[in-house]
Amino acid sequence: MKRYLLLSILLLVIVPGVFAQDGAVLLRNTIGGNVTTLNPILAADSASIDVISFLFDGLFNTDPQTAQPVPGLATWEISEDGLTYTFTINADANWSDGTPITANDVLFTYNAIKNDAVESPRKGDIELISDLTVVDDKTFTVTLSQPNCTVWGSAFNALRPIPAHMFSDDFSELMANDFNTQPTVSSGPYVWSETSPDEFVRLVANANYFKGAPQIPMVINRIITDPAIQNQALQTGEIDYSFMYPDQLEQLGDTSMFNVHLFGLNNTPMFIMNWGDPDSPSAAYDEAGNLIEQAQNKFFSDVRVR
């Protein structure tokens, strides 16, 4: 059976490269380091975000062909002025413990991100939201301070619900809650099962997933940080698929046993504008340098580039 290589770091995609071991069907992929948290409102590193994508559904998905938002956990309607979005959560959407996913979970998530006791990197993402109101158990409205085309990638992306019933109402213990590293309740196709630092994160299928239980009952996210070892694991069949840059593919050598999929990266890791005074070149240079340093500090503290 051919295994799959995905030359992209933008999205984590499941492909049909499965095999049987001890009677269990597994899909194993690699993440580039240990997860730091599995709470969506606290995660900033790509290893954690990769695993979270299996565990927690967002309000919307992204069409891979058009890059447009499409219904995920919810559908929505937009007001004529582009300021108010009314989201309706799928009526069949439950947490993995059977508790309904409600608009109150979204409100809890939003308030948690805003709360001073919660050290969430999502705070800047929700700045465009001026109000979030629960209409009923499955419906809520989000009002923006001004129309903005980036709201899907920031504010709405940040509102990936967490289960309110797993936390205290005042958020006082949220940062230290065991849920952050052992989320025994999830909304996505899988539920956390086990983490072994420097080795793997094991997930099992969510039988209560509103889109139906996954046909792959277990996912093992192998932790391999060395590209050379990753290549070796692919060649020996220890892992089924991996993400890599083209230069790593060249180092892999014979690729006849693999299915290779190429993906473009439509992103700008850093974009710096020179706001300095053109009549004072020295001042402009100093200010540009400061901006670059600030951007680098934020970028490398929030995002781990693989």
XYZ file of C-alpha atoms in Angstrom:
306
model
C 0.000 0.000 0.000
C 1.368 3.409 -0.911
C 1.827 5.947 1.866
C 1.128 9.629 1.492
C 3.319 12.704 1.591
C 1.746 16.143 1.842
C 4.049 19.004 0.962
C 2.352 21.661 3.036
C 2.398 23.079 6.561
C -0.887 24.931 6.321
C -3.513 22.273 7.003
C -3.553 18.902 8.714
C -5.331 16.512 6.343
C -6.311 12.881 6.855
C -5.610 10.711 3.824
C -6.393 7.015 3.369
C -3.020 5.536 4.238
C -4.145 3.032 6.887
C -2.856 -0.286 8.054
C -3.770 -2.977 10.578
C -1.828 -3.761 13.735
C -2.974 -6.029 16.598
C -6.474 -5.977 15.152
C -6.780 -2.180 15.304
C -6.855 0.102 12.297
C -4.528 3.046 12.808
C -3.578 6.185 10.939
C -0.256 7.539 12.106
C 1.228 10.877 11.192
C 3.955 13.051 12.645
C 3.868 16.296 14.575
C 7.046 18.321 14.923
C 7.243 18.554 18.695
C 5.518 18.014 22.025
C 2.094 19.554 22.473
C 1.988 22.325 25.065
C -1.798 22.381 25.468
C -4.864 20.823 23.876
C -7.164 23.693 24.827
C -8.060 25.628 21.645
C -8.109 29.026 23.362
C -4.599 28.557 24.797
C -2.727 26.907 21.917
C -0.192 28.870 19.876
C 2.324 26.249 18.673
C 1.664 24.238 15.538
C 2.120 20.825 17.203
C -0.718 21.561 19.623
C -2.907 23.103 16.919
C -2.390 20.052 14.685
C -3.748 17.697 17.343
C -6.521 20.105 18.366
C -7.848 19.961 14.788
C -8.812 16.333 15.453
C -10.455 17.119 18.792
C -12.410 20.354 18.471
C -14.588 21.485 15.589
C -14.762 25.143 14.615
C -17.905 27.040 13.723
C -16.951 26.778 10.048
C -14.742 24.846 7.658
C -12.770 26.151 4.689
C -13.486 24.981 1.168
C -10.125 23.642 -0.131
C -10.870 24.806 -3.685
C -12.277 28.292 -3.077
C -10.877 29.065 0.402
C -14.366 30.289 1.325
C -15.973 29.492 4.701
C -18.506 26.665 4.577
C -20.716 25.261 7.359
C -18.934 23.323 10.049
C -20.280 23.111 13.573
C -22.696 25.907 12.623
C -24.425 27.707 9.769
C -24.911 31.484 9.656
C -26.703 34.482 8.229
C -25.182 37.933 7.742
C -26.959 41.258 8.189
C -27.093 43.665 5.246
C -24.618 46.046 6.891
C -22.112 43.212 7.378
C -21.899 43.817 11.122
C -24.098 41.097 12.636
C -23.659 37.366 12.095
C -26.302 34.966 13.400
C -24.854 31.491 13.958
C -26.949 28.349 14.402
C -25.177 25.324 15.884
C -26.070 21.962 14.352
C -29.035 20.500 16.253
C -27.291 17.100 16.505
C -23.958 18.467 17.716
C -23.037 17.064 21.141
C -19.878 16.879 23.185
C -18.303 13.432 23.269
C -19.864 12.831 26.716
C -23.331 13.327 25.221
C -23.884 16.871 26.528
C -25.356 19.175 23.827
C -23.011 21.793 22.358
C -24.817 25.087 22.921
C -24.519 28.802 22.305
C -23.598 29.139 25.979
C -20.429 27.137 25.279
C -19.510 29.701 22.613
C -20.272 32.588 24.991
C -18.171 30.917 27.692
C -15.310 30.534 25.221
C -15.547 34.178 24.181
C -15.648 35.429 27.785
C -12.774 33.145 28.758
C -10.570 34.569 26.021
C -11.369 38.098 27.206
C -10.836 37.354 30.895
C -7.657 38.743 32.469
C -7.057 35.494 34.366
C -6.782 33.555 31.094
C -3.515 33.879 29.160
C -4.990 33.342 25.719
C -3.165 34.232 22.487
C -6.632 34.673 20.949
C -7.307 38.012 22.687
C -6.221 40.044 19.667
C -8.330 37.867 17.377
C -11.597 38.847 19.057
C -10.969 42.610 19.191
C -13.345 43.128 16.254
C -16.249 41.641 18.235
C -18.250 44.314 20.053
C -20.962 41.955 21.307
C -21.805 38.249 21.483
C -25.372 37.434 22.526
C -27.068 34.085 23.142
C -30.461 33.906 21.399
C -31.361 30.341 22.417
C -29.591 27.057 23.141
C -28.375 26.647 19.575
C -28.324 30.243 18.295
C -26.146 33.263 19.012
C -25.277 36.549 17.337
C -21.878 38.142 16.906
C -21.739 41.885 16.279
C -18.608 43.510 14.868
C -17.407 47.009 15.584
C -16.857 47.459 11.844
C -17.027 45.317 8.708
C -13.794 43.411 8.190
C -12.945 40.673 5.664
C -10.377 39.099 8.025
C -12.982 38.195 10.635
C -13.166 34.552 9.482
C -9.471 33.977 10.014
C -9.390 35.830 13.326
C -12.542 36.353 15.407
C -14.650 33.462 14.127
C -11.688 31.121 13.994
C -10.951 31.952 17.647
C -14.487 30.982 18.708
C -13.786 27.238 18.573
C -16.053 26.228 21.465
C -14.722 24.595 24.605
C -17.099 22.695 26.955
C -18.285 25.148 29.613
C -19.350 22.313 31.907
C -15.712 21.255 32.313
C -14.660 24.579 33.877
C -15.663 26.915 36.695
C -17.886 29.846 35.765
C -15.352 32.464 36.931
C -12.410 31.022 34.873
C -10.282 30.999 38.056
C -8.897 27.506 37.491
C -8.938 27.468 33.705
C -5.196 27.909 33.276
C -4.440 24.983 35.640
C -7.307 22.692 34.632
C -6.286 19.136 33.698
C -8.519 19.510 30.655
C -5.805 21.606 28.991
C -3.540 18.579 28.529
C -6.048 15.748 28.972
C -9.284 16.837 27.237
C -11.515 13.867 27.971
C -14.446 15.717 26.366
C -14.276 16.973 22.775
C -16.503 18.100 19.894
C -14.523 16.793 16.925
C -14.158 13.352 15.336
C -11.692 12.169 18.000
C -11.245 12.177 21.777
C -7.920 12.385 23.609
C -6.709 9.065 25.006
C -3.028 9.284 25.986
C 0.026 11.514 25.717
C 3.565 10.210 26.026
C 6.016 13.171 25.935
C 8.583 12.999 23.114
C 6.792 9.933 21.717
C 3.133 10.289 20.721
C -0.375 11.600 21.331
C -3.044 8.912 20.994
C -6.643 9.739 20.004
C -9.692 7.474 19.718
C -12.822 7.892 17.614
C -15.670 9.977 19.024
C -18.749 7.732 18.858
C -20.997 10.770 19.463
C -19.587 12.888 16.622
C -22.511 14.604 14.896
C -21.165 13.787 11.432
C -20.820 10.121 12.356
C -18.062 8.190 14.083
C -14.805 8.106 12.058
C -14.071 4.882 10.200
C -10.506 5.032 11.507
C -10.910 4.126 15.207
C -7.530 5.397 16.406
C -5.016 8.091 15.455
C -1.478 8.098 16.802
C 0.337 11.387 16.308
C 4.016 10.465 16.377
C 6.410 13.115 17.648
C 9.413 13.250 15.324
C 11.412 16.479 15.212
C 14.338 15.376 13.022
C 13.495 15.410 9.261
C 16.018 12.636 8.615
C 14.347 10.365 11.177
C 10.963 11.309 9.752
C 12.108 10.216 6.299
C 13.434 6.971 7.707
C 10.118 6.307 9.476
C 8.298 6.810 6.172
C 10.611 4.440 4.334
C 10.283 1.685 6.951
C 6.510 2.034 7.298
C 6.551 3.295 10.873
C 4.342 6.215 9.833
C 1.733 6.473 7.094
C 2.043 10.066 6.006
C 3.895 13.267 6.711
C 4.196 16.954 5.853
C 7.449 18.295 4.468
C 9.108 20.947 2.354
C 10.249 20.035 -1.180
C 13.918 19.872 -0.151
C 13.069 17.157 2.373
C 11.271 15.249 -0.369
C 14.463 15.327 -2.439
C 16.348 13.804 0.501
C 13.799 10.998 0.666
C 15.170 9.558 -2.577
C 12.979 6.934 -4.238
C 9.356 8.095 -3.944
C 7.773 5.333 -6.028
C 6.227 3.805 -2.892
C 4.538 7.090 -1.929
C 1.650 9.203 -3.145
C 2.957 12.779 -3.209
C 0.528 15.703 -2.994
C 1.760 19.273 -3.525
C 0.115 22.197 -1.732
C 0.855 25.875 -2.121
C 1.199 28.027 0.986
C -0.894 31.159 0.664
C 0.509 32.988 3.649
C 2.759 35.861 4.620
C 4.737 35.023 7.771
C 5.866 38.611 8.159
C 4.946 41.851 6.406
C 6.565 45.068 7.690
C 5.556 48.586 6.688
C 8.060 51.412 7.088
C 6.227 54.068 9.072
C 9.301 56.242 9.548
C 9.651 59.851 8.469
C 11.034 59.893 4.887
C 12.681 63.239 5.640
C 14.635 61.661 8.483
C 16.247 58.472 7.127
C 17.969 57.634 10.383
C 14.730 57.813 12.351
C 12.973 55.761 9.673
C 15.660 53.104 9.873
C 15.465 52.954 13.675
C 11.687 52.697 13.668
C 11.683 49.992 11.003
C 14.210 48.037 13.053
C 12.037 48.322 16.144
C 8.985 47.138 14.222
C 10.863 44.153 12.849
C 12.144 43.217 16.307
C 8.638 43.487 17.807
C 7.146 41.416 14.991
C 9.833 38.753 15.323
C 9.337 38.517 19.081
C 5.589 38.095 18.665
C 5.875 35.714 15.718
C 8.370 33.358 17.281
C 6.670 33.383 20.671
C 3.253 32.568 19.175
C 4.032 30.292 16.247
C 6.489 27.467 15.836
C 7.478 27.169 12.189
C 7.913 23.613 11.020
